[in-house]
């Protein structure tokens, strides 16, 4: 339970990075909200990888170099991101308010993908978590 709560805190960090960068890209720079989300996701997933490896899953065996661990983490998070992005894209497509404020779609998508991301990170990247 402890690791899930810490993973949730890391998810809050990811939300801030993801939503903040997306808001800058879409509202500030006029970027396409679908493409901008891919860049904001990559930054957010990197921030959570750092948080989770140092705090949530500290002391777990990762089985490789930092680069390899980061790549496995990103791949593991694609399952949750797929759920996350589908919710986000559906809301962007269907609601004008979300097109104006894409952070709403990021929030809804983040909640939808968090459990999937936790399970994949715990079982695929940070092997041996006792939580």
PDB file of N, CA, C and O in Angstrom, residues 22 26 32-34 37 85-106:
ATOM      1  N   UNK A  22       1.778  20.823 -21.425  1.00  0.00           N
ATOM      2  CA  UNK A  22       0.733  20.787 -22.450  1.00  0.00           C
ATOM      3  C   UNK A  22       0.047  22.145 -22.572  1.00  0.00           C
ATOM      4  O   UNK A  22      -0.195  22.646 -23.671  1.00  0.00           O
ATOM      5  N   UNK A  26      -0.026  24.159 -26.018  1.00  0.00           N
ATOM      6  CA  UNK A  26      -1.295  24.362 -26.725  1.00  0.00           C
ATOM      7  C   UNK A  26      -1.771  25.804 -26.629  1.00  0.00           C
ATOM      8  O   UNK A  26      -2.036  26.450 -27.642  1.00  0.00           O
ATOM      9  N   UNK A  32      -0.732  21.693 -31.817  1.00  0.00           N
ATOM     10  CA  UNK A  32      -1.829  20.748 -31.930  1.00  0.00           C
ATOM     11  C   UNK A  32      -1.975  19.983 -30.612  1.00  0.00           C
ATOM     12  O   UNK A  32      -0.987  19.436 -30.112  1.00  0.00           O
ATOM     13  N   UNK A  33      -3.175  19.919 -30.018  1.00  0.00           N
ATOM     14  CA  UNK A  33      -3.321  19.287 -28.705  1.00  0.00           C
ATOM     15  C   UNK A  33      -3.060  17.785 -28.702  1.00  0.00           C
ATOM     16  O   UNK A  33      -2.715  17.227 -27.666  1.00  0.00           O
ATOM     17  N   UNK A  34      -3.217  17.134 -29.838  1.00  0.00           N
ATOM     18  CA  UNK A  34      -2.952  15.697 -29.904  1.00  0.00           C
ATOM     19  C   UNK A  34      -1.452  15.418 -29.947  1.00  0.00           C
ATOM     20  O   UNK A  34      -0.951  14.562 -29.231  1.00  0.00           O
ATOM     21  N   UNK A  37       0.562  16.482 -26.683  1.00  0.00           N
ATOM     22  CA  UNK A  37       0.419  15.555 -25.565  1.00  0.00           C
ATOM     23  C   UNK A  37       1.509  14.495 -25.574  1.00  0.00           C
ATOM     24  O   UNK A  37       1.945  14.015 -24.534  1.00  0.00           O
ATOM     25  N   UNK A  85      -4.383   8.335 -22.872  1.00  0.00           N
ATOM     26  CA  UNK A  85      -4.500   9.110 -24.107  1.00  0.00           C
ATOM     27  C   UNK A  85      -5.862   8.923 -24.769  1.00  0.00           C
ATOM     28  O   UNK A  85      -6.415   9.871 -25.330  1.00  0.00           O
ATOM     29  N   UNK A  86      -6.425   7.721 -24.693  1.00  0.00           N
ATOM     30  CA  UNK A  86      -7.761   7.495 -25.275  1.00  0.00           C
ATOM     31  C   UNK A  86      -8.808   8.364 -24.583  1.00  0.00           C
ATOM     32  O   UNK A  86      -9.657   8.964 -25.245  1.00  0.00           O
ATOM     33  N   UNK A  87      -8.734   8.429 -23.266  1.00  0.00           N
ATOM     34  CA  UNK A  87      -9.677   9.281 -22.518  1.00  0.00           C
ATOM     35  C   UNK A  87      -9.442  10.743 -22.890  1.00  0.00           C
ATOM     36  O   UNK A  87     -10.386  11.483 -23.191  1.00  0.00           O
ATOM     37  N   UNK A  88      -8.187  11.167 -22.890  1.00  0.00           N
ATOM     38  CA  UNK A  88      -7.829  12.541 -23.250  1.00  0.00           C
ATOM     39  C   UNK A  88      -8.335  12.896 -24.651  1.00  0.00           C
ATOM     40  O   UNK A  88      -9.003  13.911 -24.847  1.00  0.00           O
ATOM     41  N   UNK A  89      -8.014  12.059 -25.639  1.00  0.00           N
ATOM     42  CA  UNK A  89      -8.394  12.338 -27.030  1.00  0.00           C
ATOM     43  C   UNK A  89      -9.906  12.365 -27.206  1.00  0.00           C
ATOM     44  O   UNK A  89     -10.441  13.222 -27.922  1.00  0.00           O
ATOM     45  N   UNK A  90     -10.606  11.461 -26.542  1.00  0.00           N
ATOM     46  CA  UNK A  90     -12.070  11.442 -26.636  1.00  0.00           C
ATOM     47  C   UNK A  90     -12.663  12.731 -26.079  1.00  0.00           C
ATOM     48  O   UNK A  90     -13.603  13.294 -26.653  1.00  0.00           O
ATOM     49  N   UNK A  91     -12.103  13.212 -24.979  1.00  0.00           N
ATOM     50  CA  UNK A  91     -12.616  14.455 -24.389  1.00  0.00           C
ATOM     51  C   UNK A  91     -12.262  15.667 -25.246  1.00  0.00           C
ATOM     52  O   UNK A  91     -13.084  16.572 -25.402  1.00  0.00           O
ATOM     53  N   UNK A  92     -11.053  15.708 -25.792  1.00  0.00           N
ATOM     54  CA  UNK A  92     -10.655  16.805 -26.684  1.00  0.00           C
ATOM     55  C   UNK A  92     -11.585  16.842 -27.907  1.00  0.00           C
ATOM     56  O   UNK A  92     -12.050  17.890 -28.334  1.00  0.00           O
ATOM     57  N   UNK A  93     -11.862  15.685 -28.456  1.00  0.00           N
ATOM     58  CA  UNK A  93     -12.693  15.569 -29.648  1.00  0.00           C
ATOM     59  C   UNK A  93     -14.144  15.971 -29.379  1.00  0.00           C
ATOM     60  O   UNK A  93     -14.770  16.617 -30.204  1.00  0.00           O
ATOM     61  N   UNK A  94     -14.632  15.625 -28.199  1.00  0.00           N
ATOM     62  CA  UNK A  94     -16.065  15.778 -27.953  1.00  0.00           C
ATOM     63  C   UNK A  94     -16.477  17.023 -27.172  1.00  0.00           C
ATOM     64  O   UNK A  94     -17.645  17.412 -27.233  1.00  0.00           O
ATOM     65  N   UNK A  95     -15.574  17.659 -26.462  1.00  0.00           N
ATOM     66  CA  UNK A  95     -15.974  18.773 -25.595  1.00  0.00           C
ATOM     67  C   UNK A  95     -15.153  20.031 -25.874  1.00  0.00           C
ATOM     68  O   UNK A  95     -13.930  20.028 -25.733  1.00  0.00           O
ATOM     69  N   UNK A  96     -15.820  21.075 -26.228  1.00  0.00           N
ATOM     70  CA  UNK A  96     -15.159  22.357 -26.489  1.00  0.00           C
ATOM     71  C   UNK A  96     -14.412  22.854 -25.251  1.00  0.00           C
ATOM     72  O   UNK A  96     -13.312  23.393 -25.361  1.00  0.00           O
ATOM     73  N   UNK A  97     -14.996  22.665 -24.079  1.00  0.00           N
ATOM     74  CA  UNK A  97     -14.345  23.133 -22.853  1.00  0.00           C
ATOM     75  C   UNK A  97     -12.989  22.449 -22.643  1.00  0.00           C
ATOM     76  O   UNK A  97     -12.040  23.071 -22.163  1.00  0.00           O
ATOM     77  N   UNK A  98     -12.878  21.181 -23.020  1.00  0.00           N
ATOM     78  CA  UNK A  98     -11.609  20.473 -22.879  1.00  0.00           C
ATOM     79  C   UNK A  98     -10.630  20.919 -23.967  1.00  0.00           C
ATOM     80  O   UNK A  98      -9.428  21.000 -23.721  1.00  0.00           O
ATOM     81  N   UNK A  99     -11.132  21.253 -25.147  1.00  0.00           N
ATOM     82  CA  UNK A  99     -10.242  21.800 -26.176  1.00  0.00           C
ATOM     83  C   UNK A  99      -9.655  23.128 -25.704  1.00  0.00           C
ATOM     84  O   UNK A  99      -8.500  23.438 -25.985  1.00  0.00           O
ATOM     85  N   UNK A 100     -10.438  23.917 -25.002  1.00  0.00           N
ATOM     86  CA  UNK A 100      -9.957  25.197 -24.480  1.00  0.00           C
ATOM     87  C   UNK A 100      -9.013  25.006 -23.288  1.00  0.00           C
ATOM     88  O   UNK A 100      -8.076  25.768 -23.118  1.00  0.00           O
ATOM     89  N   UNK A 101      -9.305  24.019 -22.473  1.00  0.00           N
ATOM     90  CA  UNK A 101      -8.511  23.751 -21.267  1.00  0.00           C
ATOM     91  C   UNK A 101      -8.115  22.277 -21.247  1.00  0.00           C
ATOM     92  O   UNK A 101      -8.701  21.471 -20.529  1.00  0.00           O
ATOM     93  N   UNK A 102      -7.113  21.892 -22.037  1.00  0.00           N
ATOM     94  CA  UNK A 102      -6.744  20.478 -22.147  1.00  0.00           C
ATOM     95  C   UNK A 102      -6.301  19.841 -20.834  1.00  0.00           C
ATOM     96  O   UNK A 102      -6.300  18.623 -20.703  1.00  0.00           O
ATOM     97  N   UNK A 103      -5.998  20.642 -19.843  1.00  0.00           N
ATOM     98  CA  UNK A 103      -5.618  20.112 -18.538  1.00  0.00           C
ATOM     99  C   UNK A 103      -6.740  19.239 -17.966  1.00  0.00           C
ATOM    100  O   UNK A 103      -6.473  18.268 -17.248  1.00  0.00           O
ATOM    101  N   UNK A 104      -7.978  19.520 -18.299  1.00  0.00           N
ATOM    102  CA  UNK A 104      -9.115  18.709 -17.843  1.00  0.00           C
ATOM    103  C   UNK A 104      -8.989  17.293 -18.413  1.00  0.00           C
ATOM    104  O   UNK A 104      -9.184  16.304 -17.705  1.00  0.00           O
ATOM    105  N   UNK A 105      -8.657  17.203 -19.692  1.00  0.00           N
ATOM    106  CA  UNK A 105      -8.466  15.898 -20.314  1.00  0.00           C
ATOM    107  C   UNK A 105      -7.270  15.153 -19.751  1.00  0.00           C
ATOM    108  O   UNK A 105      -7.303  13.931 -19.595  1.00  0.00           O
ATOM    109  N   UNK A 106      -6.209  15.888 -19.434  1.00  0.00           N
ATOM    110  CA  UNK A 106      -5.025  15.266 -18.829  1.00  0.00           C
ATOM    111  C   UNK A 106      -5.402  14.669 -17.470  1.00  0.00           C
ATOM    112  O   UNK A 106      -5.016  13.544 -17.145  1.00  0.00           O
TER     113      UNK A 106
END
